[in-house]
Short mmCIF file of C-alpha atoms in Angstrom, two decimals:
data_model
loop_
_atom_site.label_atom_id
_atom_site.label_comp_id
_atom_site.label_asym_id
_atom_site.label_seq_id
_atom_site.Cartn_x
_atom_site.Cartn_y
_atom_site.Cartn_z
CA PHE A 20 -2.14 -9.95 14.04
CA LEU A 21 -4.35 -8.52 11.28
CA TRP A 22 -7.40 -8.22 13.53
CA LEU A 23 -5.47 -5.64 15.57
CA LEU A 24 -5.47 -3.22 12.64
CA LYS A 25 -8.21 -0.72 11.90
CA THR A 26 -10.66 -1.92 9.27
CA GLU A 27 -9.31 0.37 6.54
CA TYR A 28 -5.73 -0.81 7.06
CA PHE A 29 -6.82 -4.44 7.24
CA VAL A 30 -8.62 -4.18 3.89
CA LEU A 31 -5.70 -2.36 2.28
CA PHE A 32 -3.13 -4.86 3.61
CA SER A 33 -5.15 -7.94 2.66
CA GLY A 34 -5.84 -6.49 -0.79
CA LEU A 35 -2.19 -5.71 -1.41
CA LEU A 36 -1.37 -9.32 -0.62
CA GLU A 37 -4.22 -10.87 -2.61
CA LEU A 38 -6.54 -8.77 -4.74
CA THR A 39 -9.71 -10.85 -4.47
CA ASN A 40 -9.72 -10.93 -0.66
CA GLY A 41 -9.19 -7.18 -0.47
CA CYS A 42 -12.01 -6.46 -2.92
CA CYS A 43 -14.36 -8.78 -1.01
CA ASP A 44 -13.54 -6.98 2.26
CA LEU A 45 -14.29 -3.50 0.88
CA ASN A 46 -17.85 -3.64 2.23
CA ALA A 47 -16.44 -3.36 5.76
CA ILE A 48 -15.39 0.27 5.09
CA THR A 49 -18.21 2.68 5.81
CA SER A 50 -16.88 5.79 4.04
CA GLU A 51 -17.74 5.64 0.34
CA GLY A 52 -14.91 7.99 -0.63
CA LEU A 53 -12.31 5.94 1.24
CA ARG A 54 -13.75 2.72 -0.17
CA PHE A 55 -13.44 4.19 -3.69
CA MET A 56 -9.82 5.23 -3.05
CA ILE A 57 -8.79 1.83 -1.68
CA ALA A 58 -10.56 -0.02 -4.49
CA CYS A 59 -8.72 2.05 -7.11
CA CYS A 60 -5.40 1.45 -5.37
CA LEU A 61 -5.94 -2.30 -5.07
CA LEU A 62 -7.12 -2.75 -8.65
CA SER A 63 -4.17 -0.83 -10.06
CA PHE A 64 -1.55 -2.65 -7.99
CA GLY A 65 -2.98 -6.13 -8.46
CA GLY A 66 -1.49 -7.70 -5.34
CA VAL A 67 1.69 -9.57 -4.50
CA CYS A 68 0.20 -12.74 -6.00
CA VAL A 69 -0.01 -11.06 -9.42
CA LEU A 70 3.58 -9.84 -9.06
CA LEU A 71 4.76 -13.38 -8.38
CA GLN A 72 2.75 -14.75 -11.32
CA THR A 73 4.29 -12.11 -13.58
CA LEU A 74 7.77 -12.96 -12.31
CA SER A 75 7.20 -16.64 -13.06
CA THR A 76 6.36 -15.87 -16.70
CA VAL A 77 9.22 -13.44 -17.42
CA LYS A 78 12.06 -15.11 -15.50
CA GLU A 79 14.76 -14.44 -18.09
CA LEU A 80 13.90 -10.77 -18.54
CA GLY A 81 13.35 -9.99 -14.89
CA LEU A 82 10.90 -7.45 -13.55
CA GLY A 83 13.12 -4.37 -13.96
CA MET A 84 10.88 -1.32 -13.61
CA TYR A 85 7.69 -3.37 -13.24
CA ILE A 86 7.52 -3.26 -9.43
CA PRO A 87 8.34 0.47 -9.09
CA GLY A 88 5.88 1.14 -11.90
CA LYS A 89 3.11 -0.79 -10.17
CA ILE A 90 3.81 0.99 -6.88
CA LEU A 91 3.72 4.36 -8.64
CA GLN A 92 0.50 3.38 -10.40
CA ALA A 93 -1.05 2.35 -7.08
CA LEU A 94 -0.03 5.66 -5.48
CA PHE A 95 -1.56 7.64 -8.33
CA SER A 96 -4.67 5.50 -8.16
CA PHE A 97 -4.95 6.28 -4.45
CA ILE A 98 -4.23 10.03 -4.64
CA LEU A 99 -6.22 11.00 -7.75
CA PRO A 100 -9.51 9.46 -6.55
CA ALA A 101 -8.95 11.22 -3.23
CA LEU A 102 -8.88 14.52 -5.07
CA ILE A 103 -12.06 13.58 -6.90
CA ALA A 104 -13.92 12.10 -3.94
CA PHE A 105 -13.11 14.77 -1.37
CA HIS A 106 -12.93 17.97 -3.39
CA LYS A 107 -15.95 19.91 -4.56
CA ASP A 108 -14.52 21.98 -7.40
CA MET A 109 -12.93 19.93 -10.21
CA VAL A 110 -12.03 23.02 -12.27
CA TYR A 111 -8.86 23.52 -10.24
CA ILE A 112 -7.96 19.87 -9.81
CA LEU A 113 -8.08 18.65 -13.42
CA PRO A 114 -5.08 20.74 -14.62
CA LEU A 115 -3.18 19.71 -11.48
CA MET A 116 -3.84 16.02 -12.17
CA ILE A 117 -2.80 16.32 -15.82
CA GLY A 118 0.39 18.18 -14.88
CA LEU A 119 1.25 15.66 -12.18
CA LEU A 120 0.74 12.72 -14.52
CA LEU A 121 2.86 14.33 -17.24
CA ALA A 122 5.61 15.18 -14.76
CA VAL A 123 5.92 11.52 -13.81
CA LEU A 124 5.13 9.82 -17.10
CA ILE A 125 7.58 11.73 -19.29
CA PRO A 126 10.70 10.66 -17.31
CA LEU A 127 9.39 7.08 -17.16
CA LEU A 128 8.85 7.00 -20.92
CA LEU A 129 12.34 8.38 -21.51
CA TYR A 130 13.79 5.71 -19.23
CA ARG A 131 11.74 3.05 -21.03
CA LYS A 132 13.19 4.02 -24.41
CA LYS A 133 16.70 3.64 -23.04
CA SER A 134 15.99 0.30 -21.36
CA SER A 135 14.03 -1.18 -24.29
CA SER A 136 17.23 -1.54 -26.29
CA ILE A 137 18.67 -3.62 -23.46
CA ILE A 138 15.61 -5.88 -23.50
CA LYS A 139 15.88 -6.34 -27.29
CA LYS A 140 19.49 -7.47 -26.86
CA CYS A 141 18.41 -10.02 -24.22
CA VAL A 142 15.58 -11.42 -26.34
CA VAL A 143 17.59 -11.72 -29.57
#
């Protein structure tokens, strides 16, 4: 059913499943800006195969916030290059990007501090 999708969606879907295939298919996208955005998204997410490999190595600890973190990282890696690739004036965008990253990273770091004590109890 994948051949029914538009080229951009096909590359994104195949790359989210397996990173190498998605990166090899990037040449099929004609728009350089869109190709840049999809490449950043795929490289930050890593693919479902990488998620399963990570799960196999940390079975006892579980993935916890790993999957939501990777999805959030992929979204940021898709949106921020879009702002760079399709906007002419970076003077206005740079403070917006820094503010957006801080608004998301600070709550995640606070949550991480709370959950790290739980992980230490599991490991010891």
